[in-house]
Short mmCIF file of C-alpha atoms and ligand atoms in Angstrom, two decimals:
data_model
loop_
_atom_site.label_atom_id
_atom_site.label_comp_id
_atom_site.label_asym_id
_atom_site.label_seq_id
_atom_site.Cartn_x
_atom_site.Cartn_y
_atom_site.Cartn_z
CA UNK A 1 -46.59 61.77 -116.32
CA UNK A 2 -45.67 62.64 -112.64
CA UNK A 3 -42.60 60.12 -112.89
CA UNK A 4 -39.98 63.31 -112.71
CA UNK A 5 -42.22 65.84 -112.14
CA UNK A 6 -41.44 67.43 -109.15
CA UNK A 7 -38.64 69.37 -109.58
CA UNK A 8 -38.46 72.58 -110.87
CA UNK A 9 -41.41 74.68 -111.52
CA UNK A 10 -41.62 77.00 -114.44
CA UNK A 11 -43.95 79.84 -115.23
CA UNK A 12 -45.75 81.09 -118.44
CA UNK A 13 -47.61 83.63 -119.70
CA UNK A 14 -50.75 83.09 -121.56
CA UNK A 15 -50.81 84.88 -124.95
CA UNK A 16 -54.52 85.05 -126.25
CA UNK A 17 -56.92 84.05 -123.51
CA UNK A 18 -59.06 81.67 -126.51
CA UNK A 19 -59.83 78.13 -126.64
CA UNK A 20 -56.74 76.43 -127.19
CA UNK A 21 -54.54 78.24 -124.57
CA UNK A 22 -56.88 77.21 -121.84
CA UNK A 23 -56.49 74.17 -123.17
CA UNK A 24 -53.07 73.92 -122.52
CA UNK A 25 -53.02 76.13 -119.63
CA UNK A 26 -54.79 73.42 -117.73
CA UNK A 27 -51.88 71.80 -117.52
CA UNK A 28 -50.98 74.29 -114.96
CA UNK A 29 -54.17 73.18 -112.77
CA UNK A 30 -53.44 69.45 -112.93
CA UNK A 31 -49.71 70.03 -112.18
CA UNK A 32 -49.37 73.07 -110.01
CA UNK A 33 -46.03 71.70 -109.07
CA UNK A 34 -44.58 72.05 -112.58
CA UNK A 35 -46.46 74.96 -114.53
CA UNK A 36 -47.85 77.98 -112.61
CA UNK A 37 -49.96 80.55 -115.17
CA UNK A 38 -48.63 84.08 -114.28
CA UNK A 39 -49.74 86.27 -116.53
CA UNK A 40 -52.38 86.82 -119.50
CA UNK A 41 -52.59 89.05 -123.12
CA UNK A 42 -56.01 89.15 -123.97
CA UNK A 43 -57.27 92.41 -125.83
CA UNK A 44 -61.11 91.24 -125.04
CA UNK A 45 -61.65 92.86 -121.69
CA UNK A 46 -64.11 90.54 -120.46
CA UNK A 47 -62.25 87.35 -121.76
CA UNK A 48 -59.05 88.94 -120.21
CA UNK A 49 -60.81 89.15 -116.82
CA UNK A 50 -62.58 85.71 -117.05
CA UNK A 51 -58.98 84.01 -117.86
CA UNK A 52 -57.69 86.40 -114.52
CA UNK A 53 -59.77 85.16 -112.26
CA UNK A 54 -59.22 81.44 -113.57
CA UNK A 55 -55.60 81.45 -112.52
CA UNK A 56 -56.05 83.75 -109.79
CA UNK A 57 -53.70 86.87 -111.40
CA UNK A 58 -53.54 90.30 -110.13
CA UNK A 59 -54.29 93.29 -112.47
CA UNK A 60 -50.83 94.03 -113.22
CA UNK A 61 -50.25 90.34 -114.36
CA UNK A 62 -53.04 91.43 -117.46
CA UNK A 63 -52.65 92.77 -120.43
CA UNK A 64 -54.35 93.55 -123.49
CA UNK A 65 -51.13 93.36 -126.20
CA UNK A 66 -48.01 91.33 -126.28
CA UNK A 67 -46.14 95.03 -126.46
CA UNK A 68 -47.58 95.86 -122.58
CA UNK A 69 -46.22 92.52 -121.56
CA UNK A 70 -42.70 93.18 -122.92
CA UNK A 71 -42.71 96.92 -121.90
CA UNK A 72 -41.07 97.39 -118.84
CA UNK A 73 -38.18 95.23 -119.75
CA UNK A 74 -38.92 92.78 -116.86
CA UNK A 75 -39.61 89.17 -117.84
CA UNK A 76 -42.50 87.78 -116.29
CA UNK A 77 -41.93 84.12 -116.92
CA UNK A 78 -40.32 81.61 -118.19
CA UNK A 79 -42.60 81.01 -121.33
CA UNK A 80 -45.71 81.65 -123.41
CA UNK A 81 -48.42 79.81 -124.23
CA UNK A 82 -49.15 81.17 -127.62
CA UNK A 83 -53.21 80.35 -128.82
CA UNK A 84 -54.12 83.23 -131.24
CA UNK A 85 -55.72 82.92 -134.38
CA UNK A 86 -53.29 81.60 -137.22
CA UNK A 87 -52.78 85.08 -138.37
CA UNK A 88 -51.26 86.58 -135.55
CA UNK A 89 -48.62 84.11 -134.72
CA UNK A 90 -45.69 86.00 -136.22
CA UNK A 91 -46.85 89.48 -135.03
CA UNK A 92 -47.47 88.19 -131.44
CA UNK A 93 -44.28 85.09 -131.35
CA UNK A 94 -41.50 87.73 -132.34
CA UNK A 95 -41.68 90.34 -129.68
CA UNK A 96 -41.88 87.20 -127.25
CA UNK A 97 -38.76 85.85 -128.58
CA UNK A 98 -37.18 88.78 -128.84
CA UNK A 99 -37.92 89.70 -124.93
CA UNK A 100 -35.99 86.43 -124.07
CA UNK A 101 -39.53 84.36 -123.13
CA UNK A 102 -39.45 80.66 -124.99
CA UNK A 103 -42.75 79.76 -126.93
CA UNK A 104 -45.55 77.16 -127.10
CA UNK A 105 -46.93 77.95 -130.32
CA UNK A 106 -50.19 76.76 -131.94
CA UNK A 107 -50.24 75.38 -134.86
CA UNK A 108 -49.51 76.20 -137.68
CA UNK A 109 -46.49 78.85 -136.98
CA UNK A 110 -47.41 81.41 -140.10
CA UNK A 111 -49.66 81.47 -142.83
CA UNK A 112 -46.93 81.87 -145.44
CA UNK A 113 -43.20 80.01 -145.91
CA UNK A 114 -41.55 83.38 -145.30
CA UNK A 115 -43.54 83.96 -141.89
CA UNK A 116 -42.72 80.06 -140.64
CA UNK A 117 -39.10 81.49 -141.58
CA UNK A 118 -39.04 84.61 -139.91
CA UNK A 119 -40.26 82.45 -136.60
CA UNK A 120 -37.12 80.14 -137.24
CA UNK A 121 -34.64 82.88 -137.92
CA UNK A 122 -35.93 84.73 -134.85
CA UNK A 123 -35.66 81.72 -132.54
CA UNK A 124 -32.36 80.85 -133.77
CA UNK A 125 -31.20 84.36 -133.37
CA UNK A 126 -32.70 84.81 -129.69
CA UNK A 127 -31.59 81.47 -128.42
CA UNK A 128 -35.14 80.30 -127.27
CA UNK A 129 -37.22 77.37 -127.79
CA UNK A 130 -40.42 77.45 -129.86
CA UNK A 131 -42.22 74.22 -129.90
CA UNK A 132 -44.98 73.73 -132.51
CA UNK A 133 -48.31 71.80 -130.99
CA UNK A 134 -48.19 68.95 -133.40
CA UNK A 135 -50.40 67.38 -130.38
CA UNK A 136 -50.76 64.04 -132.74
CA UNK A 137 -47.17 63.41 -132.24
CA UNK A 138 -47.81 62.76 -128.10
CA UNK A 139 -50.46 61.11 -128.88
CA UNK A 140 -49.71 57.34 -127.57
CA UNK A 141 -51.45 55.90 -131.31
CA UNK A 142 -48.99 57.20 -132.70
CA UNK A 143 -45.78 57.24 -130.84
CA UNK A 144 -46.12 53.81 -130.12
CA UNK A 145 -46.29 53.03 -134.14
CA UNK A 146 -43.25 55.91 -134.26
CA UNK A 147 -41.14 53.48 -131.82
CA UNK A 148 -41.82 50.40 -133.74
CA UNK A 149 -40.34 52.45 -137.17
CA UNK A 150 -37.30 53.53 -135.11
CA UNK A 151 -36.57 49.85 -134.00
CA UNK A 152 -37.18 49.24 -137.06
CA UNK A 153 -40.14 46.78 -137.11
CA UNK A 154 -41.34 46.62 -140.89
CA UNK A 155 -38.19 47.66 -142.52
CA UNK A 156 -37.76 50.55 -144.35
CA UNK A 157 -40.63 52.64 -145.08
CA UNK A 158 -42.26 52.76 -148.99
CA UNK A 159 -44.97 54.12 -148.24
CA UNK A 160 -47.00 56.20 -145.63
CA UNK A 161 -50.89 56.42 -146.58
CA UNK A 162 -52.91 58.58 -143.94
CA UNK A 163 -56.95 59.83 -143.72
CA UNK A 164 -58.58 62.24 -141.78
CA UNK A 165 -62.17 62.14 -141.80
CA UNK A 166 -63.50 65.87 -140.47
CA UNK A 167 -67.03 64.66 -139.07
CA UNK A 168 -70.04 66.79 -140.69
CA UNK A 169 -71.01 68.57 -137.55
CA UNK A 170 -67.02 69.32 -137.13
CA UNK A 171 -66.78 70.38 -141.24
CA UNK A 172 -69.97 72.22 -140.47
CA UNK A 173 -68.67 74.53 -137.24
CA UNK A 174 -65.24 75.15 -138.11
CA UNK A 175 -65.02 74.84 -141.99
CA UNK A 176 -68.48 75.99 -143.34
CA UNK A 177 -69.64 78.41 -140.45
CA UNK A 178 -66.74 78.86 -138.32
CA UNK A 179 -63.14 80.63 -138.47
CA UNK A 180 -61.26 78.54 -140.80
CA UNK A 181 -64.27 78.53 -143.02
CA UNK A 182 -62.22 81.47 -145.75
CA UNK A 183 -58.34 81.79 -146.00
CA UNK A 184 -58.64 85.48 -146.53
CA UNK A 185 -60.68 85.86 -143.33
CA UNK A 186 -57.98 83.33 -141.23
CA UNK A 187 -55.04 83.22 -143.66
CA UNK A 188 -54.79 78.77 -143.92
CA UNK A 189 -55.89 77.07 -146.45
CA UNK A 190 -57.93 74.35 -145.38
CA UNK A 191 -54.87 71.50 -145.48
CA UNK A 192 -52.91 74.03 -143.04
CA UNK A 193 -55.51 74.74 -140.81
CA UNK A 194 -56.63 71.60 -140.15
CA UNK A 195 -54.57 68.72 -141.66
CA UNK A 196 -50.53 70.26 -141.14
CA UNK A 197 -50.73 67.65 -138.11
CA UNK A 198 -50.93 65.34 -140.65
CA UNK A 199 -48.45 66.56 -143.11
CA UNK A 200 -46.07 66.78 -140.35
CA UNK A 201 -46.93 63.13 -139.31
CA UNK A 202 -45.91 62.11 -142.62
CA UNK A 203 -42.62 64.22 -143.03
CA UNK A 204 -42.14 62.49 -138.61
CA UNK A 205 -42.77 59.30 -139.37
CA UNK A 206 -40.59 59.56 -142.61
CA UNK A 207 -37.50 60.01 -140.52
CA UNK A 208 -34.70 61.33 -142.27
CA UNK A 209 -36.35 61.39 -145.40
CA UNK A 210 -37.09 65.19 -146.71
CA UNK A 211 -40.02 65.88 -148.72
CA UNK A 212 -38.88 66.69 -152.25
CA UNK A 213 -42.44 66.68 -154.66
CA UNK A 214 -46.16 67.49 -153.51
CA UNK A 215 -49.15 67.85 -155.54
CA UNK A 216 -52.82 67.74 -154.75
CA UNK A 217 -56.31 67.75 -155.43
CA UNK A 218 -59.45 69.19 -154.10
CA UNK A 219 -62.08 71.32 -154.12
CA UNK A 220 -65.34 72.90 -152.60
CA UNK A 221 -67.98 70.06 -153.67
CA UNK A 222 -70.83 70.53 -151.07
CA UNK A 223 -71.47 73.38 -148.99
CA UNK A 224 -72.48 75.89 -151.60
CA UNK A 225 -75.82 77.34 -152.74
CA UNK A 226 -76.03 75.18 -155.87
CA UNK A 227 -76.00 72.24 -152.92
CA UNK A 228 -78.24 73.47 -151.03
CA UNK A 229 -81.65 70.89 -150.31
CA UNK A 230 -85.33 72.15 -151.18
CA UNK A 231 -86.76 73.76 -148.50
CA UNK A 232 -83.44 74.99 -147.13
CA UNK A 233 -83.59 78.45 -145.68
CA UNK A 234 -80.76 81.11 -144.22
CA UNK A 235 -80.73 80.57 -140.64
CA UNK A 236 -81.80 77.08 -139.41
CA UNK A 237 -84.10 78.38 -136.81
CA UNK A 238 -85.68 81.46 -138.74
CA UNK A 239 -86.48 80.54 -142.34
CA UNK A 240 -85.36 76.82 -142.79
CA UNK A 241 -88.23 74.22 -143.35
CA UNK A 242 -86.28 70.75 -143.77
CA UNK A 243 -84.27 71.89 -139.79
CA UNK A 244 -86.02 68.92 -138.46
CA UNK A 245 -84.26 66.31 -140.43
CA UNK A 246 -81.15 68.03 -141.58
CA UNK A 247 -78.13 66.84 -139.50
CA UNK A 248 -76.40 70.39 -140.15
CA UNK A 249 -79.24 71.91 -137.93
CA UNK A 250 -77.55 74.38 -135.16
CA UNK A 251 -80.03 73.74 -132.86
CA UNK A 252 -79.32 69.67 -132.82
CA UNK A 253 -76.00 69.99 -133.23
CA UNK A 254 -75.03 72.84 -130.62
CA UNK A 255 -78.26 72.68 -128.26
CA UNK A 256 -79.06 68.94 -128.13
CA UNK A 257 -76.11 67.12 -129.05
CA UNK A 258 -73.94 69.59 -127.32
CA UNK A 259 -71.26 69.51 -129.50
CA UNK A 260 -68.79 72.40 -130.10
CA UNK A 261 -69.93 74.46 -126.98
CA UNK A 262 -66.35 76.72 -126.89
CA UNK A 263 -66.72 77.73 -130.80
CA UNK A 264 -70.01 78.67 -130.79
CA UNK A 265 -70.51 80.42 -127.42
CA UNK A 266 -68.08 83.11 -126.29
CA UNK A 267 -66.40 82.27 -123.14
CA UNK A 268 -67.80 79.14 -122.77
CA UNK A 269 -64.32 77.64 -122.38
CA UNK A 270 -63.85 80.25 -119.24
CA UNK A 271 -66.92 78.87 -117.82
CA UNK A 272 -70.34 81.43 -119.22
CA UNK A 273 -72.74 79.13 -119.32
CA UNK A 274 -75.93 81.86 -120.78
CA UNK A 275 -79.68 79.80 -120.71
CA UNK A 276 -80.80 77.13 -123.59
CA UNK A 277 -83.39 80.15 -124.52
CA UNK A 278 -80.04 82.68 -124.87
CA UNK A 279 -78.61 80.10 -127.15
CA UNK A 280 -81.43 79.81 -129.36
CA UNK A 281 -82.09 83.36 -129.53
CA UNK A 282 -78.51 83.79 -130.56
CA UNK A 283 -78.86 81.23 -132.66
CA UNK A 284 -81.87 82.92 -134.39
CA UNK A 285 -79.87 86.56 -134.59
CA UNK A 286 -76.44 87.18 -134.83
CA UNK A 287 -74.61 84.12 -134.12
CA UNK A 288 -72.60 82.76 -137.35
CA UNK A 289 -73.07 78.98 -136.15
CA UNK A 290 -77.10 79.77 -136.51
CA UNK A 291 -76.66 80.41 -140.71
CA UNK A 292 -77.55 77.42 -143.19
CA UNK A 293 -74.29 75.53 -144.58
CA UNK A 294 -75.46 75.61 -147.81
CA UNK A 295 -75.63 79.62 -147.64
CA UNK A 296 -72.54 80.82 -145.74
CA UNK A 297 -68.83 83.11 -146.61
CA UNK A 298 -67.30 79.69 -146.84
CA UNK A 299 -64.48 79.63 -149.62
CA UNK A 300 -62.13 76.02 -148.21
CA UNK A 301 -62.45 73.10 -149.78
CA UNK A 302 -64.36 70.05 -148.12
CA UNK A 303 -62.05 67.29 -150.01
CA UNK A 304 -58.26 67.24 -150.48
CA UNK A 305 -55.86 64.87 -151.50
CA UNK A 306 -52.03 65.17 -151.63
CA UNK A 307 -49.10 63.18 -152.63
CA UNK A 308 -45.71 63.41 -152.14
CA UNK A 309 -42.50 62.18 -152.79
CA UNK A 310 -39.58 61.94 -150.66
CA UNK A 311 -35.52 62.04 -151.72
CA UNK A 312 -35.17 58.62 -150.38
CA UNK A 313 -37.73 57.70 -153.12
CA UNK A 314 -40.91 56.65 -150.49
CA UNK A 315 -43.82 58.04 -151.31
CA UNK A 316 -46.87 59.18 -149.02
CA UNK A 317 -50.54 60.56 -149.35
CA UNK A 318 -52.91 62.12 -147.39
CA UNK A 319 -56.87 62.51 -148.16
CA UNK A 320 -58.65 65.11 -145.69
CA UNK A 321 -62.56 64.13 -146.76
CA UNK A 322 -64.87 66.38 -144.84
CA UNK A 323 -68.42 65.74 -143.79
CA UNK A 324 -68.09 62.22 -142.64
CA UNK A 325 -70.45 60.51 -140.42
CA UNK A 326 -67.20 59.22 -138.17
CA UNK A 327 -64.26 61.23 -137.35
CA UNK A 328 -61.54 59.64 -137.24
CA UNK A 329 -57.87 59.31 -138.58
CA UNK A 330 -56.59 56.22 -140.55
CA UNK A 331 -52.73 55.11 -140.98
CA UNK A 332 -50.87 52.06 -143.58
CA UNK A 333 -47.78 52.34 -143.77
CA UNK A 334 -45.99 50.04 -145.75
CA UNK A 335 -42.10 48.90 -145.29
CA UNK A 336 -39.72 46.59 -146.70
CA UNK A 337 -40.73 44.05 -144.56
CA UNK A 338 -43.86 44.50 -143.23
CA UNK A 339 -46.95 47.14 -142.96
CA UNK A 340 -48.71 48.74 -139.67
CA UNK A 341 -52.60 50.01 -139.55
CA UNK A 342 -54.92 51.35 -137.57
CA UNK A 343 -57.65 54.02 -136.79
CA UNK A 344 -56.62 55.81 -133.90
CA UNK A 345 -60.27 56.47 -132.57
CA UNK A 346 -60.15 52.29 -132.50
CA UNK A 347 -56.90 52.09 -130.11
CA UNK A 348 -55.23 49.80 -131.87
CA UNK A 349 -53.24 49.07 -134.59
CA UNK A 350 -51.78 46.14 -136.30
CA UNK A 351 -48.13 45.38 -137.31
CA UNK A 352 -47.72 42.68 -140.32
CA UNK A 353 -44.67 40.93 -141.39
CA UNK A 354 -43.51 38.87 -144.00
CA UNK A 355 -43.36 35.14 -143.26
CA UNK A 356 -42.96 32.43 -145.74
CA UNK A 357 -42.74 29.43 -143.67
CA UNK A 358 -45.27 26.61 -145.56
CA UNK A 359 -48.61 27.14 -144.67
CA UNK A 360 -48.02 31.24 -143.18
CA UNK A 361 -48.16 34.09 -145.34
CA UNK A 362 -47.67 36.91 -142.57
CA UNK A 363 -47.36 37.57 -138.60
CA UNK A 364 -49.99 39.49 -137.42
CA UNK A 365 -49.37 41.94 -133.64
CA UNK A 366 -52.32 43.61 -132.41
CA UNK A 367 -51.09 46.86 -130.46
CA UNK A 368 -53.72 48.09 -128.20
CA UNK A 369 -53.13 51.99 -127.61
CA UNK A 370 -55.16 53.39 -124.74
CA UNK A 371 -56.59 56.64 -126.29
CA UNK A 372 -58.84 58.03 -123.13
CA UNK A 373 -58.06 61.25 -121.88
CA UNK A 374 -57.86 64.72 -123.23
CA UNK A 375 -58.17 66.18 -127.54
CA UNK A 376 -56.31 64.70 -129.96
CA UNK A 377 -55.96 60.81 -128.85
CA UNK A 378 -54.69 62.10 -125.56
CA UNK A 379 -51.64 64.73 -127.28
CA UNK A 380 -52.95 68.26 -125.92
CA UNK A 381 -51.92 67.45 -122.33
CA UNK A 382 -48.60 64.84 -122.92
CA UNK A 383 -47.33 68.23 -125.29
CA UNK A 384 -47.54 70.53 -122.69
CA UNK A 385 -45.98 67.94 -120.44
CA UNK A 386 -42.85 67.61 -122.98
CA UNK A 387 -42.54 71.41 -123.29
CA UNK A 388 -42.08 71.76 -119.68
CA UNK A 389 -39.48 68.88 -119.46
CA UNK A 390 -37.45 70.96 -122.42
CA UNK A 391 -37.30 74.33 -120.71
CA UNK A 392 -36.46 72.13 -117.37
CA UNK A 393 -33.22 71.66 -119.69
CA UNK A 394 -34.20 67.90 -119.59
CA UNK A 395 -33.90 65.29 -122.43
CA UNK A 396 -36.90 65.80 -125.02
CA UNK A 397 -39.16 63.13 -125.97
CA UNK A 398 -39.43 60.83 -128.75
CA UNK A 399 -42.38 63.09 -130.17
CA UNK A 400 -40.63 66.51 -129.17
CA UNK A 401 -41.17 69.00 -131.81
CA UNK A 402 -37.79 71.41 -132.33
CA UNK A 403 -38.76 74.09 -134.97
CA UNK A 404 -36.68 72.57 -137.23
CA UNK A 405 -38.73 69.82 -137.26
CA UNK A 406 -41.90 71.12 -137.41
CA UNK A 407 -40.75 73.09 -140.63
CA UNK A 408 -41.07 69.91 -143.65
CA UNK A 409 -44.75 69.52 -142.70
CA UNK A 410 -45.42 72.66 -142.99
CA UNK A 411 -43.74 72.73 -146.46
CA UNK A 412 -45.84 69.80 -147.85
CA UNK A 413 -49.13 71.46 -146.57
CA UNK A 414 -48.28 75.12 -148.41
CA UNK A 415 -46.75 73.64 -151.79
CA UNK A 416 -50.08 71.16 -151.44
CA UNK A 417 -52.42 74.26 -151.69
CA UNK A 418 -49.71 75.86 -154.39
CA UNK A 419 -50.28 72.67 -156.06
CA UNK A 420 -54.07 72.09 -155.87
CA UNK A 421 -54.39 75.97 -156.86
CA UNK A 422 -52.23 75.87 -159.60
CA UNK A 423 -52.61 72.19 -160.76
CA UNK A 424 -48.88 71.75 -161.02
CA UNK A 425 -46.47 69.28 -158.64
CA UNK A 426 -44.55 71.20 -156.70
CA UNK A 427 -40.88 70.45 -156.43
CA UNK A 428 -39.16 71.63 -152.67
N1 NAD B 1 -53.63 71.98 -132.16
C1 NAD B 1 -54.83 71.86 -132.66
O1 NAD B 1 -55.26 70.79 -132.95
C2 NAD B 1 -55.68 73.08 -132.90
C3 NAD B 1 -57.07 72.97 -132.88
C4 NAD B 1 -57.82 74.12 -133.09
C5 NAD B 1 -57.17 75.32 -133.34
N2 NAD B 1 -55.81 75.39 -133.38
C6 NAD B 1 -55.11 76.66 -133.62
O2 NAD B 1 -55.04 77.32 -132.36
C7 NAD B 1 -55.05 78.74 -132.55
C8 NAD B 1 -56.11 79.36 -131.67
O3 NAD B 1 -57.40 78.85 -131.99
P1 NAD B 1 -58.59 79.06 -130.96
O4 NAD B 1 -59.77 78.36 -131.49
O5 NAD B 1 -58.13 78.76 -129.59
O6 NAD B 1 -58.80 80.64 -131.12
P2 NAD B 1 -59.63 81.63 -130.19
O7 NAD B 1 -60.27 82.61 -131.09
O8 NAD B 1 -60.51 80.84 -129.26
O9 NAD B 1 -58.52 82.33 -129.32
C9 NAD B 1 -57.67 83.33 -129.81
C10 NAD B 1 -57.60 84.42 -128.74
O10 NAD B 1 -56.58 85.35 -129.10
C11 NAD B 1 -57.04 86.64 -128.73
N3 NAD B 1 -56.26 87.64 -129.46
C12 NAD B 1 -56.58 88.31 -130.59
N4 NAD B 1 -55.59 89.19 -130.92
C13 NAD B 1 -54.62 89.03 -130.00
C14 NAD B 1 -53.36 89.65 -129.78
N5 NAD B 1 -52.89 90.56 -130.63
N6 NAD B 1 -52.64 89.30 -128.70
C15 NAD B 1 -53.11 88.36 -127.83
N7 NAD B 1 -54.30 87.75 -127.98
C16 NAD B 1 -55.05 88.06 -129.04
C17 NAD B 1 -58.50 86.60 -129.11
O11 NAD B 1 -59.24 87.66 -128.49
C18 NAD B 1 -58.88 85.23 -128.60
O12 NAD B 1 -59.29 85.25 -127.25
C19 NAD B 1 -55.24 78.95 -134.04
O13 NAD B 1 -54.00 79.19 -134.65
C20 NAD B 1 -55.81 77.64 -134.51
O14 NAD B 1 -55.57 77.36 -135.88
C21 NAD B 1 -55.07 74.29 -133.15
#
């Protein structure tokens, strides 16, 4: 990454002091040569102070809305890092764009076609760069099996089948208990929320191939009261009797295995760390992560599937199956002469290709993909690094996201849920 690093440095701003900013704010403390953090809109006081004295920013560098950033007319950097909640993108990403800053911009850009359009139009119309964090496209899994498409290693692509399995204790904090758990409460669906990565993998790896037909099943199978186990209570430390072997138990999964710590503590991701006792007890009270899965607000599904056609007649699929023991994410894509597959949690991948000398059938690569370092097979941190390149006016990546871009996966994902709601196919 430090290859041409050193030589301008840019600035941003850090819109919504939450989990996935920091994330990508780090950059800034790995490379203080190319990303400084200069400013922060955070309307939670004590988050905005936490995030303040992380990158060392003066009071007037703070603010609580995106409107006392952009008041006195004087830009403060060269960019924002936008990570609010799904829901505000549009309200917060406009008056950004509008004040002349560009935009990193979590996933996914709107909750609607007509917001994801607004962000276009007003991007277009302002002249600055808002790049969607489709982290899965930096990560090395699969940009290596994008470069082997674009040289075109198995011909011309039929078909492109992709999996995500959403673990149990992940379906469990984000899904069942946690803040994509009910589109009215977060505004995605489940498919945007968690799988219009994926959906934009597929309309990526598809090249110049444009969706043109989606449809899709799925439903809420298991994490409803009907579901719910004998002995089950409300709140896995206060009424539940079957906490001891239920692999949904808060406690285990938030207190011994450790998992999840900046969802389910506030500020853990800006360094609180309150007592094993203060998680328990909030655990036992008020905290949302503490309440059974079986009894919760959840509305998602826990199992999608969609298909989808594309105008150069190739056809794709995606199943999102929630409450595996395994995360992971699983590719096949098949071409015209040959077929690549993998897991990316497994590194690797294999690339097939015809071969019909006597006594061979196929020719078999292993591609070994190292997939250590940060999220998302190693995508958070390469994104940010691609980002910075583009507002350095340098050449974009292989992987780099333009809005454009970023727009056909988010198409697939809403007509999916249009689809899956209304039991039609969808034509784009
Ligand atoms: N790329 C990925 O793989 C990935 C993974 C998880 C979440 N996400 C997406 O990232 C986004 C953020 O998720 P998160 O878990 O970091 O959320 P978060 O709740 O941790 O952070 C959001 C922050 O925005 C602040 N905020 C609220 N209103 C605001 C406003 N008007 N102006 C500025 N800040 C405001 C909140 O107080 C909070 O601190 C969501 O859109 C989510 O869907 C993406």
């Amino acid at each position: 990454m430090n290859a041409e690093s050193s030589t301008k440095l840019m600035t941003a701003v850090v819109v919504g002091a939450g989990n996935r900013s920091l994330v990508y704010a780090s950059y800034a403390s790995k490379h203080p040569e190319e990303l400084r953090i200069v400013g922060v809109v955070e309307p939670d006081a004590s988050r905005r102070q936490l995030a303040a004295e992380r990158f060392g920013l003066p009071p007037e560098a703070c603010f609580s809305t995106v409107e006392e950033l952009i008041a006195g007319g004087t830009r403060l950097a060269d960019a924002a890092i936008n990570g609010t909640m799904d829901e505000l993108h549009v309200e917060t990403t406009v008056p950004l764009l509008r004040a002349g800053y560009h935009v990193l911009l979590e996933k996914p850009i709107g909750i609607t076609e007509e917001e994801v359009e607004t962000i276009r139009q007003e991007a277009r119309r302002n002249d600055r760069i808002v790049m969607v964090c489709h982290v899965l496209r930096y990560a090395p899994f699969y940009r290596a099996i994008k470069e082997r498409l674009v040289e075109g290693a198995i011909g011309e692509i039929v078909n492109i089948q992709t999996a995500e399995h959403v673990s149990y204790h992940h379906m469990a904090v984000s899904f069942v208990r946690g803040k994509w758990n009910s589109k009215e409460k977060c505004g995605s669906s489940m498919i945007m929320a968690k799988c219009c990565h994926d959906t934009d993998l597929l309309s990526w790896l598809a090249g110049d191939a444009k969706p043109v037909k989606v449809s899709s099943f799925g439903s809420l199978m298991q994490f409803r009261p009907d579901k719910a186990p004998e002995g089950s209570g409300t709140r896995c430390l206060v009424d539940c009797r079957i906490e001891d072997s239920c692999p949904y138990s808060a406690r285990k999964n938030y207190i011994e295995q450790g998992l999840w710590k900046s969802y389910v503590w506030p500020n853990w991701h800006l360094g609180s760390r309150p007592t094993e006792e203060q998680l328990a007890e909030s655990l036992r009270t008020d905290n949302p992560y503490g309440r059974c899965v079986w009894r919760c607000d959840n509305d998602v599904v826990d199992h999608q599937s969609v298909i989808v056609e594309f105008d150069s007649g190739a056809t794709a699929s995606h199943n999102m199956i929630g409450a595996t023991s395994r995360p992971c994410r699983i590719i096949h894509i098949v071409g015209t002469k040959g077929e690549m597959l993998g897991v990316m949690e497994d590194g690797e991948f294999v690339v097939r290709t015809h071969d019909a000398r006597k006594g061979r059938e196929y020719a078999e690569e292993k591609v070994k993909i190292d997939v250590a370092g940060d999220n998302h097979g190693g995508g958070d941190l390469r994104l940010v690094h691609d980002f910075v390149r583009v507002l350095r006016g340098e050449q974009p990546s292989i992987s780099t996201t333009s809005l454009d871009q970023s727009i056909d996966g988010h198409r697939i994902g809403f007509a999916a849920e249009r689809a899956r709601v209304s039991g039609c196919i969808v034509h784009l």
